[in-house]
PDB file of C-alpha atoms in Angstrom:
ATOM      1  CA  GLN A 609     -10.130  17.596 -26.986  1.00  0.00           C
ATOM      2  CA  VAL A 610      -6.963  17.693 -26.020  1.00  0.00           C
ATOM      3  CA  GLN A 611      -4.606  14.890 -26.404  1.00  0.00           C
ATOM      4  CA  LEU A 612      -0.842  14.286 -25.171  1.00  0.00           C
ATOM      5  CA  VAL A 613       0.806  11.372 -27.243  1.00  0.00           C
ATOM      6  CA  GLU A 614       4.437  10.716 -25.990  1.00  0.00           C
ATOM      7  CA  SER A 615       6.272   8.868 -28.325  1.00  0.00           C
ATOM      8  CA  GLY A 616      10.251   7.429 -28.729  1.00  0.00           C
ATOM      9  CA  GLY A 617      10.316   4.806 -26.008  1.00  0.00           C
ATOM     10  CA  ASP A 618      12.275   1.473 -26.977  1.00  0.00           C
ATOM     11  CA  LEU A 619      14.940  -0.965 -25.373  1.00  0.00           C
ATOM     12  CA  VAL A 620      18.404   0.175 -25.569  1.00  0.00           C
ATOM     13  CA  GLN A 621      22.013  -0.631 -23.451  1.00  0.00           C
ATOM     14  CA  ALA A 622      22.886   0.795 -21.070  1.00  0.00           C
ATOM     15  CA  GLY A 623      24.909   3.606 -21.904  1.00  0.00           C
ATOM     16  CA  GLY A 624      22.689   4.263 -25.261  1.00  0.00           C
ATOM     17  CA  SER A 625      20.477   7.297 -25.662  1.00  0.00           C
ATOM     18  CA  LEU A 626      16.891   7.928 -26.504  1.00  0.00           C
ATOM     19  CA  ARG A 627      14.905  11.060 -27.173  1.00  0.00           C
ATOM     20  CA  LEU A 628      11.462  11.451 -25.630  1.00  0.00           C
ATOM     21  CA  SER A 629       8.436  13.295 -27.578  1.00  0.00           C
ATOM     22  CA  CYS A 630       5.271  14.565 -26.481  1.00  0.00           C
ATOM     23  CA  ALA A 631       3.034  16.980 -28.686  1.00  0.00           C
ATOM     24  CA  ALA A 632       0.068  18.227 -27.095  1.00  0.00           C
ATOM     25  CA  SER A 633      -2.622  18.471 -29.987  1.00  0.00           C
ATOM     26  CA  GLY A 634      -5.594  20.364 -29.211  1.00  0.00           C
ATOM     27  CA  THR A 635      -7.734  23.652 -29.086  1.00  0.00           C
ATOM     28  CA  ILE A 636      -4.687  24.973 -26.871  1.00  0.00           C
ATOM     29  CA  PHE A 637      -4.077  28.835 -26.266  1.00  0.00           C
ATOM     30  CA  SER A 638      -1.221  27.992 -24.232  1.00  0.00           C
ATOM     31  CA  ILE A 639       0.922  25.305 -22.163  1.00  0.00           C
ATOM     32  CA  ASN A 640       2.018  26.606 -19.700  1.00  0.00           C
ATOM     33  CA  VAL A 641       4.688  23.892 -18.053  1.00  0.00           C
ATOM     34  CA  MET A 642       5.344  20.695 -19.893  1.00  0.00           C
ATOM     35  CA  VAL A 643       6.410  18.014 -17.373  1.00  0.00           C
ATOM     36  CA  TRP A 644       8.058  14.264 -17.572  1.00  0.00           C
ATOM     37  CA  TYR A 645       7.422  12.101 -14.815  1.00  0.00           C
ATOM     38  CA  ARG A 646       7.879   8.053 -14.921  1.00  0.00           C
ATOM     39  CA  GLN A 647       6.883   5.198 -12.690  1.00  0.00           C
ATOM     40  CA  ALA A 648       9.242   1.995 -12.894  1.00  0.00           C
ATOM     41  CA  PRO A 649       7.223  -1.435 -11.925  1.00  0.00           C
ATOM     42  CA  GLY A 650       6.595  -1.560  -7.883  1.00  0.00           C
ATOM     43  CA  ASN A 651       7.573   2.573  -7.673  1.00  0.00           C
ATOM     44  CA  GLN A 652       5.674   5.830  -7.019  1.00  0.00           C
ATOM     45  CA  ARG A 653       5.762   7.755 -10.371  1.00  0.00           C
ATOM     46  CA  GLU A 654       8.105  10.392  -9.954  1.00  0.00           C
ATOM     47  CA  LEU A 655       9.061  13.678 -11.353  1.00  0.00           C
ATOM     48  CA  VAL A 656      11.969  13.356 -13.667  1.00  0.00           C
ATOM     49  CA  ALA A 657      12.470  16.713 -15.991  1.00  0.00           C
ATOM     50  CA  GLN A 658       9.907  20.377 -16.207  1.00  0.00           C
ATOM     51  CA  ILE A 659      10.110  22.896 -18.450  1.00  0.00           C
ATOM     52  CA  SER A 660       8.520  26.255 -18.051  1.00  0.00           C
ATOM     53  CA  ARG A 661       7.162  28.162 -20.899  1.00  0.00           C
ATOM     54  CA  ARG A 662      10.233  30.388 -20.502  1.00  0.00           C
ATOM     55  CA  SER A 663      12.701  27.317 -20.951  1.00  0.00           C
ATOM     56  CA  SER A 664      13.039  27.722 -17.054  1.00  0.00           C
ATOM     57  CA  THR A 665      14.209  23.945 -16.325  1.00  0.00           C
ATOM     58  CA  PHE A 666      14.432  21.663 -13.162  1.00  0.00           C
ATOM     59  CA  TYR A 667      15.811  17.840 -13.372  1.00  0.00           C
ATOM     60  CA  THR A 668      15.444  14.904 -10.080  1.00  0.00           C
ATOM     61  CA  ASP A 669      19.062  14.860  -8.939  1.00  0.00           C
ATOM     62  CA  SER A 670      19.395  11.093 -10.499  1.00  0.00           C
ATOM     63  CA  VAL A 671      19.205  12.359 -13.898  1.00  0.00           C
ATOM     64  CA  LYS A 672      21.310  15.741 -13.658  1.00  0.00           C
ATOM     65  CA  GLY A 673      23.605  16.119 -16.434  1.00  0.00           C
ATOM     66  CA  ARG A 674      22.667  12.992 -18.550  1.00  0.00           C
ATOM     67  CA  PHE A 675      19.003  14.223 -19.280  1.00  0.00           C
ATOM     68  CA  THR A 676      17.937  17.451 -21.052  1.00  0.00           C
ATOM     69  CA  ILE A 677      14.378  18.523 -21.689  1.00  0.00           C
ATOM     70  CA  SER A 678      13.729  21.283 -24.151  1.00  0.00           C
ATOM     71  CA  ARG A 679      10.728  22.095 -25.620  1.00  0.00           C
ATOM     72  CA  ASP A 680       8.818  23.975 -28.656  1.00  0.00           C
ATOM     73  CA  ASN A 681       6.354  26.365 -27.993  1.00  0.00           C
ATOM     74  CA  ALA A 682       5.023  26.907 -31.935  1.00  0.00           C
ATOM     75  CA  LYS A 683       4.467  22.687 -32.094  1.00  0.00           C
ATOM     76  CA  ASN A 684       3.428  22.099 -28.538  1.00  0.00           C
ATOM     77  CA  THR A 685       5.933  19.879 -27.809  1.00  0.00           C
ATOM     78  CA  VAL A 686       8.413  18.458 -24.920  1.00  0.00           C
ATOM     79  CA  TYR A 687      11.323  16.869 -25.565  1.00  0.00           C
ATOM     80  CA  LEU A 688      13.451  14.689 -23.076  1.00  0.00           C
ATOM     81  CA  GLN A 689      16.954  14.081 -24.473  1.00  0.00           C
ATOM     82  CA  MET A 690      18.187  10.720 -22.393  1.00  0.00           C
ATOM     83  CA  ASN A 691      22.318   9.840 -22.406  1.00  0.00           C
ATOM     84  CA  SER A 692      24.463   7.336 -20.826  1.00  0.00           C
ATOM     85  CA  LEU A 693      21.156   5.556 -19.897  1.00  0.00           C
ATOM     86  CA  LYS A 694      21.002   2.736 -16.628  1.00  0.00           C
ATOM     87  CA  PRO A 695      19.221  -0.302 -16.096  1.00  0.00           C
ATOM     88  CA  GLU A 696      17.280   2.078 -13.243  1.00  0.00           C
ATOM     89  CA  ASP A 697      15.777   4.204 -16.147  1.00  0.00           C
ATOM     90  CA  THR A 698      13.801   2.002 -16.628  1.00  0.00           C
ATOM     91  CA  ALA A 699      10.295   2.961 -16.749  1.00  0.00           C
ATOM     92  CA  VAL A 700       7.136   3.938 -18.443  1.00  0.00           C
ATOM     93  CA  TYR A 701       7.678   7.554 -19.157  1.00  0.00           C
ATOM     94  CA  TYR A 702       4.659  10.040 -19.082  1.00  0.00           C
ATOM     95  CA  CYS A 703       4.085  13.598 -20.283  1.00  0.00           C
ATOM     96  CA  TYR A 704       1.928  16.484 -18.229  1.00  0.00           C
ATOM     97  CA  ALA A 705       1.141  19.788 -19.272  1.00  0.00           C
ATOM     98  CA  VAL A 706      -0.375  22.099 -17.664  1.00  0.00           C
ATOM     99  CA  LEU A 707      -1.997  24.318 -20.072  1.00  0.00           C
ATOM    100  CA  SER A 708      -5.396  26.392 -20.933  1.00  0.00           C
ATOM    101  CA  LEU A 709      -7.776  26.254 -23.409  1.00  0.00           C
ATOM    102  CA  GLY A 710      -8.450  30.011 -23.965  1.00  0.00           C
ATOM    103  CA  PRO A 711      -7.177  33.587 -22.768  1.00  0.00           C
ATOM    104  CA  SER A 712      -9.553  33.362 -20.055  1.00  0.00           C
ATOM    105  CA  THR A 713      -9.978  29.734 -19.342  1.00  0.00           C
ATOM    106  CA  VAL A 714      -8.627  28.255 -15.857  1.00  0.00           C
ATOM    107  CA  PRO A 715      -5.574  26.181 -16.615  1.00  0.00           C
ATOM    108  CA  GLY A 716      -6.358  22.521 -16.507  1.00  0.00           C
ATOM    109  CA  ALA A 717      -3.943  19.608 -15.778  1.00  0.00           C
ATOM    110  CA  TYR A 718      -3.408  16.884 -18.476  1.00  0.00           C
ATOM    111  CA  TRP A 719      -1.292  13.090 -19.206  1.00  0.00           C
ATOM    112  CA  GLY A 720      -0.114  11.462 -22.028  1.00  0.00           C
ATOM    113  CA  PRO A 721      -0.917   7.617 -21.994  1.00  0.00           C
ATOM    114  CA  GLY A 722       2.819   7.066 -21.499  1.00  0.00           C
ATOM    115  CA  THR A 723       5.563   5.304 -23.214  1.00  0.00           C
ATOM    116  CA  GLN A 724       8.124   2.616 -22.305  1.00  0.00           C
ATOM    117  CA  VAL A 725      11.645   2.382 -21.593  1.00  0.00           C
ATOM    118  CA  THR A 726      13.886  -0.165 -21.209  1.00  0.00           C
ATOM    119  CA  ILE A 727      17.411  -0.428 -20.331  1.00  0.00           C
ATOM    120  CA  SER A 728      19.231  -3.380 -20.594  1.00  0.00           C
ATOM    121  CA  SER A 729      22.480  -3.885 -18.719  1.00  0.00           C
TER     122      SER A 729
END
């Protein structure tokens, strides 16, 4: 059974920083892309940042220059360093990963339960 578990969500003031972590556990052969999504109340879930196994990255425009995604393949963990936080960054942040359970298995997609980030003005 594969599990993704996020941590690091908190309540901080605008201008502050947070670092989110997402650890994948279970019988994992390899993890392809790892992604952070977020969903604010009343909004659709949106992609925030993603990182490939070789550390190619993509960011949505609203977080470029403020957020940094990174991963530790040895620990099956992805991070999201969030700086210069704004009230509009308030959301539940979800971790998403595409991973394989074995060398010949079809990759599957997994979600974490989410972690709440609240930015006060």
